[in-house]
Amino acid sequence: MSRVVNQITIVGASAGGLATAEALRRVGYGGAITLVGDEPQLPYDRPPLSKQLLAGQWTPGQLALRPEADIDALRLELRLGVPATGLDTALQVVKLADDTCVPYDALIVATGVRARCVPDADGVAGVHTLRTLPDALGLKERLRPGRHLVIVGAGFVGAEVAATARALGVEVTLLESGPVPLAPAVGEEAGRFLTGLHHEHGVHIHTGAAVTEIVRIGGGVAGVRLADGTVVPADDVLVAIGSVPNTEWLARSGLTVAGGLVCDAYCMAAPGVYGVGDVACWHNPLFGTAMRVEHRTNAAEQGLAVARNLLDPDHRRPFAPVPYFWSDQYDIKVQAYGHLRDHDEALVLDADLKGRQLLVAYRKNDRLVGVLAAGQTPKTLRAWRALIAVRTPWAAALTNTTAA
Amino acid sequence: MKVSVAAAKCVAAGQCVLLAPEVFDQRDEDGVVVLLDETPGPELHDAVRESAMVCPAAAIHLAES
């Protein structure tokens, strides 16, 4: 059944929120749109924060997701710099930190995630996380040749910052609690390849390193203590141990929150309420599983899908994408399609560190579910993506691609 | 509609090629976008607009006439 929608409120003014607003206009919605965001800036892009911005190659102005004129053309009521603090789904209002309320006929939850931190690091000078523009500018200020940066957590953010910092002449130590950096995300084989890359560039890597304490002198950081008692000295510490979905404002809303806002295959959390981007945990029918994807391209694609489903509910379609991400580290671009987490097997088809080539296929049950690559042609990658998109059986995928 | 691309911003995600292969391609060596058709026909406009929207680098610019 269609609802009358004249006021759409989007909470979250980053890539997902903006994409939804754009898509609503593109699909022909002419009513009011209010865009609420906790950061004061116009929507900006986050992937360059750990790369071009940190490296000093780009200025903050170059992060703008759209020119101001394009934002103006969307005719948005902007409420930037004001976090949402509550939601009343019965009255259909969002409560904001300045004690005002924004009503809605339809609501988009696109509040994203924030960086997870360690408990005793609050207010200690030289301890950083990296999620926002001010975070990146603060870290950038401290990266000078010869200084020592300790990165806690060797996921993609940690690995990208390590690469950027090495290029700036910073001494880098990467601490990973597991046996292989990046393995939780991409498997041990790809993790070892990327570890080799960081070794080659002089990054000190400690695996099996459990951090027990941020060591401080006065109000500033002095190092990181590990479970075996070792202290790794540091001028700065970046804590890059993953993220936390921003769902606290939904606590008494009646919406289901469990590792993100729980949505169905149409990205709907409740009638008239949809989730978009990093915060949304939705059922992806292509892989037959719930997933929450913290990748840049997913935010835009999900915004588009939600706009269509919201405005034309009689013809709504499940959101069934092949997720995609990329990571730039040194002279390598790693690209991946599919759902790599929880795979049963990661099969290395090509791994040549000197030649900068990597190709890993991922199996879940008897199906090809993902591919991760570096140094392969776009055509090769697209062929793999196509196989994932049509649920190709593992055996057929390997025959198909090794013959190609 | 006139299409332009900022190759320096392109991150080689290839989303545009998936959506509008008649208009966009990628260089073999690094995956950076190649514009095949600056003035695509009306039947391609929706696909090109969607490409510009989902481009993760905001590297596709459209001048609508």
Short mmCIF file of C-alpha atoms in Angstrom, two decimals:
data_model
loop_
_atom_site.label_atom_id
_atom_site.label_comp_id
_atom_site.label_asym_id
_atom_site.label_seq_id
_atom_site.Cartn_x
_atom_site.Cartn_y
_atom_site.Cartn_z
CA MET A 1 0.00 0.00 0.00
CA SER A 2 1.37 3.42 -0.91
CA ARG A 3 1.68 6.15 1.72
CA VAL A 4 1.36 9.83 0.99
CA VAL A 5 4.88 11.18 1.22
CA ASN A 6 5.55 14.93 1.27
CA GLN A 7 8.33 15.13 3.85
CA ILE A 8 11.31 12.83 3.64
CA THR A 9 13.87 13.15 6.40
CA ILE A 10 17.35 11.75 5.87
CA VAL A 11 19.51 11.40 8.97
CA GLY A 12 23.15 11.17 7.97
CA ALA A 13 24.74 13.62 5.53
CA SER A 14 27.58 11.59 4.10
CA ALA A 15 27.77 9.52 0.90
CA GLY A 16 24.67 7.40 1.62
CA GLY A 17 22.42 10.23 2.76
CA LEU A 18 23.38 12.48 -0.12
CA ALA A 19 22.99 9.69 -2.67
CA THR A 20 19.49 9.03 -1.40
CA ALA A 21 18.55 12.70 -1.69
CA GLU A 22 19.92 12.86 -5.22
CA ALA A 23 18.14 9.68 -6.21
CA LEU A 24 14.82 10.88 -4.78
CA ARG A 25 15.00 13.98 -6.98
CA ARG A 26 16.14 11.97 -9.98
CA VAL A 27 13.23 9.57 -9.61
CA GLY A 28 10.92 12.58 -9.59
CA TYR A 29 10.08 13.30 -5.96
CA GLY A 30 9.15 16.99 -5.62
CA GLY A 31 8.29 17.19 -1.91
CA ALA A 32 10.40 18.38 1.00
CA ILE A 33 13.68 16.69 1.95
CA THR A 34 15.44 17.46 5.22
CA LEU A 35 19.06 16.32 5.46
CA VAL A 36 20.37 16.04 9.02
CA GLY A 37 24.07 15.54 9.74
CA ASP A 38 26.22 15.60 12.88
CA GLU A 39 29.19 17.17 11.08
CA PRO A 40 29.08 20.85 10.11
CA GLN A 41 30.62 20.40 6.63
CA LEU A 42 28.71 19.85 3.42
CA PRO A 43 28.83 16.16 2.47
CA TYR A 44 32.41 15.05 1.83
CA ASP A 45 34.12 11.89 0.72
CA ARG A 46 35.90 9.66 3.22
CA PRO A 47 38.07 7.22 1.21
CA PRO A 48 40.67 9.93 0.40
CA LEU A 49 41.11 10.74 4.12
CA SER A 50 43.63 7.91 4.62
CA LYS A 51 45.24 8.48 1.23
CA GLN A 52 45.32 11.75 -0.77
CA LEU A 53 44.36 14.04 2.12
CA LEU A 54 46.75 12.48 4.64
CA ALA A 55 49.52 12.52 2.02
CA GLY A 56 49.00 16.25 1.45
CA GLN A 57 48.11 15.71 -2.21
CA TRP A 58 44.55 17.01 -1.82
CA THR A 59 43.08 19.89 0.13
CA PRO A 60 39.88 19.47 2.18
CA GLY A 61 37.97 21.33 -0.54
CA GLN A 62 38.68 18.53 -2.98
CA LEU A 63 36.76 16.08 -0.79
CA ALA A 64 33.39 17.73 -1.53
CA LEU A 65 31.04 15.04 -2.84
CA ARG A 66 29.24 17.60 -5.01
CA PRO A 67 29.79 21.25 -5.93
CA GLU A 68 27.67 23.62 -3.81
CA ALA A 69 25.53 24.49 -6.82
CA ASP A 70 24.56 20.82 -7.23
CA ILE A 71 23.61 20.60 -3.54
CA ASP A 72 21.54 23.80 -3.90
CA ALA A 73 19.75 22.32 -6.89
CA LEU A 74 18.48 19.46 -4.73
CA ARG A 75 16.39 21.94 -2.66
CA LEU A 76 17.28 20.38 0.68
CA GLU A 77 16.52 21.68 4.13
CA LEU A 78 20.01 21.26 5.58
CA ARG A 79 20.43 20.65 9.31
CA LEU A 80 24.19 20.18 9.51
CA GLY A 81 26.26 20.08 12.69
CA VAL A 82 23.26 18.84 14.69
CA PRO A 83 23.26 15.15 15.66
CA ALA A 84 20.00 13.26 15.94
CA THR A 85 19.37 12.16 19.51
CA GLY A 86 16.09 10.28 19.31
CA LEU A 87 13.34 8.91 17.15
CA ASP A 88 9.61 8.58 17.83
CA THR A 89 8.12 6.31 15.20
CA ALA A 90 4.56 6.76 16.51
CA LEU A 91 4.65 10.56 16.18
CA GLN A 92 7.01 10.31 13.18
CA VAL A 93 9.55 12.81 14.43
CA VAL A 94 13.34 12.84 14.74
CA LYS A 95 14.71 14.63 17.81
CA LEU A 96 17.89 16.65 17.40
CA ALA A 97 20.60 17.70 19.85
CA ASP A 98 19.42 21.33 19.81
CA ASP A 99 16.03 20.21 21.18
CA THR A 100 14.26 20.74 17.90
CA CYS A 101 12.25 18.06 16.12
CA VAL A 102 12.05 17.18 12.43
CA PRO A 103 8.88 15.41 11.28
CA TYR A 104 8.77 12.85 8.50
CA ASP A 105 6.40 10.89 6.31
CA ALA A 106 9.33 8.68 5.35
CA LEU A 107 12.66 8.36 7.15
CA ILE A 108 16.10 7.36 5.87
CA VAL A 109 18.57 6.18 8.49
CA ALA A 110 22.06 6.83 7.10
CA THR A 111 24.03 7.69 10.23
CA GLY A 112 26.99 5.50 9.32
CA VAL A 113 29.60 4.29 11.75
CA ARG A 114 32.28 5.83 13.94
CA ALA A 115 35.76 4.60 14.72
CA ARG A 116 36.04 2.21 17.65
CA CYS A 117 38.55 3.42 20.22
CA VAL A 118 40.31 1.91 23.22
CA PRO A 119 38.86 2.76 26.64
CA ASP A 120 41.77 4.60 28.26
CA ALA A 121 42.70 6.84 25.32
CA ASP A 122 40.23 9.69 25.77
CA GLY A 123 41.91 13.05 25.72
CA VAL A 124 45.45 11.69 25.46
CA ALA A 125 47.40 13.88 23.04
CA GLY A 126 48.83 11.89 20.13
CA VAL A 127 46.19 9.14 20.18
CA HIS A 128 44.12 9.22 17.00
CA THR A 129 41.27 7.51 15.24
CA LEU A 130 40.46 8.13 11.58
CA ARG A 131 36.92 8.61 10.37
CA THR A 132 36.29 12.32 9.92
CA LEU A 133 38.01 15.23 8.22
CA PRO A 134 39.15 16.74 11.55
CA ASP A 135 40.57 13.31 12.51
CA ALA A 136 42.58 13.21 9.28
CA LEU A 137 43.82 16.79 9.57
CA GLY A 138 44.87 16.17 13.17
CA LEU A 139 46.85 13.07 12.21
CA LYS A 140 48.34 14.72 9.13
CA GLU A 141 49.74 17.53 11.30
CA ARG A 142 51.74 14.95 13.28
CA LEU A 143 53.19 12.88 10.45
CA ARG A 144 56.75 14.14 10.03
CA PRO A 145 59.87 12.34 8.78
CA GLY A 146 61.58 10.37 11.52
CA ARG A 147 58.63 10.39 13.92
CA HIS A 148 57.25 7.08 15.06
CA LEU A 149 53.63 6.12 14.39
CA VAL A 150 52.23 2.99 15.99
CA ILE A 151 49.09 1.69 14.35
CA VAL A 152 46.88 -0.56 16.45
CA GLY A 153 44.91 -2.80 14.11
CA ALA A 154 46.03 -3.93 10.66
CA GLY A 155 42.75 -3.69 8.77
CA PHE A 156 42.35 -1.60 5.63
CA VAL A 157 42.39 1.79 7.40
CA GLY A 158 45.52 0.82 9.34
CA ALA A 159 47.24 -0.59 6.26
CA GLU A 160 46.42 2.46 4.10
CA VAL A 161 47.66 4.87 6.74
CA ALA A 162 50.84 2.78 7.11
CA ALA A 163 51.48 3.14 3.39
CA THR A 164 50.79 6.88 3.36
CA ALA A 165 52.93 7.47 6.46
CA ARG A 166 55.89 5.54 5.05
CA ALA A 167 55.78 7.69 1.92
CA LEU A 168 56.06 10.72 4.23
CA GLY A 169 59.19 9.26 5.88
CA VAL A 170 57.47 8.29 9.12
CA GLU A 171 58.64 5.20 11.06
CA VAL A 172 55.64 2.86 11.23
CA THR A 173 54.87 -0.09 13.48
CA LEU A 174 51.73 -2.06 12.72
CA LEU A 175 50.22 -4.09 15.57
CA GLU A 176 47.83 -6.89 14.71
CA SER A 177 46.16 -9.06 17.34
CA GLY A 178 45.65 -11.99 14.94
CA PRO A 179 48.32 -14.09 13.22
CA VAL A 180 48.09 -12.34 9.82
CA PRO A 181 47.29 -8.68 9.02
CA LEU A 182 44.05 -8.15 7.06
CA ALA A 183 43.18 -11.85 7.30
CA PRO A 184 39.79 -11.34 8.97
CA ALA A 185 38.67 -9.30 5.96
CA VAL A 186 40.27 -11.12 3.03
CA GLY A 187 41.70 -14.40 4.29
CA GLU A 188 45.23 -15.42 5.23
CA GLU A 189 46.57 -15.81 1.69
CA ALA A 190 45.75 -12.28 0.57
CA GLY A 191 46.73 -11.01 4.01
CA ARG A 192 50.21 -12.52 3.63
CA PHE A 193 50.65 -10.95 0.18
CA LEU A 194 49.79 -7.50 1.55
CA THR A 195 51.98 -8.08 4.61
CA GLY A 196 54.88 -8.72 2.23
CA LEU A 197 54.19 -5.38 0.61
CA HIS A 198 54.41 -3.58 3.95
CA HIS A 199 57.60 -5.44 4.91
CA GLU A 200 59.11 -4.36 1.61
CA HIS A 201 58.43 -0.73 2.53
CA GLY A 202 60.01 -0.99 5.96
CA VAL A 203 56.93 -1.24 8.15
CA HIS A 204 57.59 -3.06 11.44
CA ILE A 205 54.84 -5.62 11.86
CA HIS A 206 53.99 -7.36 15.15
CA THR A 207 51.37 -10.09 14.90
CA GLY A 208 49.68 -11.74 17.86
CA ALA A 209 50.09 -8.40 19.58
CA ALA A 210 47.42 -7.75 22.20
CA VAL A 211 47.46 -4.14 23.36
CA THR A 212 46.87 -3.80 27.11
CA GLU A 213 47.59 -0.13 27.71
CA ILE A 214 48.24 3.20 26.07
CA VAL A 215 51.37 4.39 27.88
CA ARG A 216 51.40 8.11 28.60
CA ILE A 217 53.77 10.68 29.95
CA GLY A 218 51.93 13.71 31.28
CA GLY A 219 48.97 14.28 28.99
CA GLY A 220 50.63 12.80 25.92
CA VAL A 221 51.14 9.35 24.49
CA ALA A 222 54.51 7.65 24.93
CA GLY A 223 53.83 4.19 23.57
CA VAL A 224 51.74 1.08 23.63
CA ARG A 225 52.10 -1.77 26.10
CA LEU A 226 51.52 -5.32 24.86
CA ALA A 227 50.28 -8.33 26.82
CA ASP A 228 53.84 -9.74 27.08
CA GLY A 229 54.95 -6.55 28.84
CA THR A 230 56.80 -5.06 25.86
CA VAL A 231 56.35 -1.33 25.37
CA VAL A 232 56.42 -0.14 21.78
CA PRO A 233 57.46 3.52 21.91
CA ALA A 234 55.41 5.98 19.85
CA ASP A 235 55.17 9.66 19.07
CA ASP A 236 51.63 8.99 17.86
CA VAL A 237 49.21 6.10 18.02
CA LEU A 238 46.45 5.45 15.51
CA VAL A 239 43.73 3.18 16.85
CA ALA A 240 42.25 1.41 13.81
CA ILE A 241 40.31 -1.48 15.31
CA GLY A 242 37.13 -1.21 13.34
CA SER A 243 33.92 0.70 13.76
CA VAL A 244 30.70 1.02 15.72
CA PRO A 245 27.36 1.71 13.97
CA ASN A 246 25.77 5.01 15.03
CA THR A 247 22.47 3.64 16.31
CA GLU A 248 22.25 4.99 19.86
CA TRP A 249 19.67 7.59 18.75
CA LEU A 250 17.37 4.71 17.71
CA ALA A 251 17.46 3.09 21.16
CA ARG A 252 13.83 3.70 22.18
CA SER A 253 12.38 3.84 18.68
CA GLY A 254 11.14 0.27 18.49
CA LEU A 255 13.35 -0.38 15.46
CA THR A 256 15.51 -3.49 15.63
CA VAL A 257 19.17 -2.73 16.18
CA ALA A 258 21.59 -5.64 16.13
CA GLY A 259 25.03 -4.79 14.79
CA GLY A 260 23.44 -1.99 12.75
CA LEU A 261 19.85 -1.14 11.83
CA VAL A 262 18.19 -4.38 10.80
CA CYS A 263 16.40 -4.08 7.45
CA ASP A 264 14.71 -6.52 5.08
CA ALA A 265 15.75 -7.25 1.51
CA TYR A 266 14.12 -3.97 0.42
CA CYS A 267 16.25 -2.07 2.95
CA MET A 268 13.11 -1.34 4.97
CA ALA A 269 13.41 -1.35 8.77
CA ALA A 270 9.72 -0.59 9.44
CA PRO A 271 6.92 0.86 7.31
CA GLY A 272 8.26 4.16 5.95
CA VAL A 273 11.70 3.71 7.51
CA TYR A 274 14.71 2.64 5.44
CA GLY A 275 18.41 2.06 6.11
CA VAL A 276 21.22 3.19 3.79
CA GLY A 277 24.99 2.77 3.89
CA ASP A 278 27.37 1.62 6.63
CA VAL A 279 24.70 1.58 9.35
CA ALA A 280 22.24 -0.68 7.51
CA CYS A 281 22.27 -4.43 8.00
CA TRP A 282 20.03 -5.80 5.28
CA HIS A 283 19.28 -9.19 3.80
CA ASN A 284 21.12 -9.51 0.48
CA PRO A 285 19.24 -12.22 -1.44
CA LEU A 286 22.09 -12.71 -3.92
CA PHE A 287 24.17 -14.22 -1.11
CA GLY A 288 21.24 -15.38 1.00
CA THR A 289 22.56 -13.64 4.09
CA ALA A 290 22.28 -10.46 6.14
CA MET A 291 25.18 -8.12 5.61
CA ARG A 292 26.36 -4.69 6.61
CA VAL A 293 28.77 -3.25 4.07
CA GLU A 294 31.09 -0.38 4.98
CA HIS A 295 32.18 0.42 1.44
CA ARG A 296 31.85 3.63 -0.47
CA THR A 297 30.10 2.27 -3.57
CA ASN A 298 27.49 0.43 -1.53
CA ALA A 299 26.31 3.67 0.10
CA ALA A 300 25.50 5.21 -3.28
CA GLU A 301 23.90 2.08 -4.75
CA GLN A 302 21.80 1.49 -1.66
CA GLY A 303 20.64 5.13 -1.66
CA LEU A 304 19.44 4.70 -5.21
CA ALA A 305 17.67 1.41 -4.43
CA VAL A 306 15.95 2.88 -1.37
CA ALA A 307 14.75 5.96 -3.26
CA ARG A 308 13.10 3.72 -5.85
CA ASN A 309 11.52 1.38 -3.29
CA LEU A 310 10.26 4.25 -1.17
CA LEU A 311 8.63 6.16 -4.02
CA ASP A 312 7.24 3.16 -5.87
CA PRO A 313 6.47 0.52 -3.23
CA ASP A 314 4.20 -1.45 -5.57
CA HIS A 315 7.19 -2.19 -7.78
CA ARG A 316 9.81 -2.44 -5.07
CA ARG A 317 12.82 -4.64 -5.70
CA PRO A 318 15.17 -6.42 -3.32
CA PHE A 319 18.60 -4.80 -3.04
CA ALA A 320 20.90 -7.57 -4.28
CA PRO A 321 24.25 -6.04 -5.22
CA VAL A 322 27.66 -7.61 -5.65
CA PRO A 323 29.57 -5.55 -3.07
CA TYR A 324 32.77 -3.88 -4.25
CA PHE A 325 35.70 -2.25 -2.52
CA TRP A 326 39.14 -1.01 -3.34
CA SER A 327 42.22 -0.15 -1.31
CA ASP A 328 45.28 1.82 -2.39
CA GLN A 329 48.52 0.84 -0.66
CA TYR A 330 51.88 2.04 -2.04
CA ASP A 331 51.81 1.38 -5.80
CA ILE A 332 49.11 -1.28 -5.56
CA LYS A 333 45.37 -1.03 -5.97
CA VAL A 334 43.55 -3.95 -4.42
CA GLN A 335 40.01 -4.50 -5.68
CA ALA A 336 37.40 -6.97 -4.55
CA TYR A 337 33.95 -8.04 -5.62
CA GLY A 338 31.52 -10.13 -3.61
CA HIS A 339 31.10 -11.22 -0.03
CA LEU A 340 34.53 -12.28 1.20
CA ARG A 341 33.82 -12.62 4.90
CA ASP A 342 33.00 -16.06 6.28
CA HIS A 343 34.30 -17.82 3.18
CA ASP A 344 35.06 -21.54 3.34
CA GLU A 345 38.03 -21.39 0.98
CA ALA A 346 40.31 -18.74 -0.50
CA LEU A 347 42.05 -20.11 -3.56
CA VAL A 348 45.14 -18.25 -4.76
CA LEU A 349 45.23 -18.24 -8.56
CA ASP A 350 48.04 -15.71 -8.90
CA ALA A 351 50.36 -14.19 -6.30
CA ASP A 352 53.50 -12.47 -7.52
CA LEU A 353 54.62 -9.75 -5.13
CA LYS A 354 57.43 -8.55 -7.42
CA GLY A 355 55.08 -8.38 -10.39
CA ARG A 356 52.45 -6.76 -8.19
CA GLN A 357 49.89 -9.36 -9.21
CA LEU A 358 47.33 -11.07 -7.02
CA LEU A 359 44.18 -13.02 -7.77
CA VAL A 360 42.24 -14.87 -5.08
CA ALA A 361 38.86 -16.56 -5.53
CA TYR A 362 36.57 -17.17 -2.56
CA ARG A 363 34.22 -20.11 -2.08
CA LYS A 364 31.27 -20.48 0.27
CA ASN A 365 29.62 -23.92 0.19
CA ASP A 366 29.73 -24.85 -3.50
CA ARG A 367 29.54 -21.34 -4.89
CA LEU A 368 31.92 -18.64 -6.03
CA VAL A 369 31.16 -15.70 -3.70
CA GLY A 370 34.09 -13.33 -4.14
CA VAL A 371 37.29 -12.32 -5.86
CA LEU A 372 40.17 -10.12 -4.75
CA ALA A 373 42.76 -8.87 -7.18
CA ALA A 374 45.67 -6.58 -7.85
CA GLY A 375 47.41 -5.95 -11.15
CA GLN A 376 44.67 -7.63 -13.22
CA THR A 377 42.98 -5.98 -16.18
CA PRO A 378 39.53 -4.40 -15.71
CA LYS A 379 38.14 -6.93 -18.18
CA THR A 380 39.33 -9.85 -16.05
CA LEU A 381 37.79 -8.32 -12.93
CA ARG A 382 34.46 -7.69 -14.64
CA ALA A 383 34.38 -11.28 -15.87
CA TRP A 384 34.78 -12.50 -12.28
CA ARG A 385 32.14 -10.08 -11.06
CA ALA A 386 29.71 -11.38 -13.68
CA LEU A 387 30.27 -14.95 -12.46
CA ILE A 388 29.55 -13.90 -8.86
CA ALA A 389 26.42 -12.00 -9.92
CA VAL A 390 24.84 -15.12 -11.49
CA ARG A 391 25.69 -17.43 -8.56
CA THR A 392 28.17 -19.53 -10.53
CA PRO A 393 29.05 -22.88 -8.96
CA TRP A 394 32.67 -23.05 -7.76
CA ALA A 395 33.76 -25.78 -10.13
CA ALA A 396 32.26 -24.06 -13.16
CA ALA A 397 33.81 -20.73 -12.18
CA LEU A 398 37.29 -22.19 -11.99
CA THR A 399 36.95 -23.97 -15.33
CA ASN A 400 35.53 -20.86 -16.93
CA THR A 401 38.18 -18.45 -15.69
CA THR A 402 41.26 -20.62 -15.95
CA ALA A 403 40.32 -21.36 -19.55
CA ALA A 404 39.90 -17.63 -20.28
CA MET B 1 23.73 15.96 -22.49
CA LYS B 2 27.49 16.45 -22.48
CA VAL B 3 29.61 14.09 -20.42
CA SER B 4 33.08 14.80 -19.05
CA VAL B 5 35.31 12.75 -16.75
CA ALA B 6 38.07 13.73 -14.31
CA ALA B 7 40.62 10.96 -14.93
CA ALA B 8 42.81 12.28 -12.09
CA LYS B 9 40.03 11.63 -9.57
CA CYS B 10 39.00 8.23 -10.98
CA VAL B 11 39.56 5.33 -8.59
CA ALA B 12 39.04 2.65 -11.26
CA ALA B 13 36.02 1.08 -9.61
CA GLY B 14 34.46 0.51 -13.02
CA GLN B 15 30.87 1.09 -11.83
CA CYS B 16 30.27 3.33 -14.85
CA VAL B 17 31.33 0.60 -17.28
CA LEU B 18 28.90 -1.84 -15.68
CA LEU B 19 26.03 0.64 -16.06
CA ALA B 20 26.81 2.28 -19.40
CA PRO B 21 29.38 0.28 -21.39
CA GLU B 22 28.44 2.23 -24.54
CA VAL B 23 29.70 5.44 -22.93
CA PHE B 24 32.51 4.40 -20.58
CA ASP B 25 35.45 2.03 -20.70
CA GLN B 26 38.59 1.49 -18.58
CA ARG B 27 42.27 1.57 -19.51
CA ASP B 28 43.78 -1.91 -19.43
CA GLU B 29 46.88 -0.91 -17.47
CA ASP B 30 45.29 0.87 -14.49
CA GLY B 31 41.52 0.73 -14.90
CA VAL B 32 41.16 4.50 -15.18
CA VAL B 33 38.02 5.66 -16.98
CA VAL B 34 37.98 6.22 -20.75
CA LEU B 35 35.12 8.27 -22.17
CA LEU B 36 33.83 6.65 -25.35
CA ASP B 37 30.99 9.03 -26.14
CA GLU B 38 30.84 12.66 -24.96
CA THR B 39 27.32 13.17 -26.26
CA PRO B 40 25.41 9.92 -25.78
CA GLY B 41 21.94 9.51 -27.24
CA PRO B 42 18.81 10.03 -25.12
CA GLU B 43 18.31 6.27 -24.67
CA LEU B 44 21.54 6.22 -22.65
CA HIS B 45 20.88 9.28 -20.47
CA ASP B 46 19.39 7.39 -17.53
CA ALA B 47 22.30 4.97 -17.40
CA VAL B 48 24.80 7.84 -17.63
CA ARG B 49 23.05 9.78 -14.84
CA GLU B 50 23.10 6.69 -12.67
CA SER B 51 26.81 6.25 -13.43
CA ALA B 52 27.52 9.81 -12.33
CA MET B 53 25.51 9.26 -9.17
CA VAL B 54 27.16 6.06 -8.03
CA CYS B 55 30.71 6.95 -9.12
CA PRO B 56 32.66 6.61 -5.85
CA ALA B 57 35.09 9.34 -6.87
CA ALA B 58 32.50 11.86 -8.14
CA ALA B 59 34.61 11.84 -11.32
CA ILE B 60 31.78 12.02 -13.88
CA HIS B 61 30.31 15.41 -14.70
CA LEU B 62 27.15 15.96 -16.74
CA ALA B 63 26.06 19.15 -18.44
CA GLU B 64 22.36 18.66 -19.14
CA SER B 65 21.07 20.64 -22.08
#
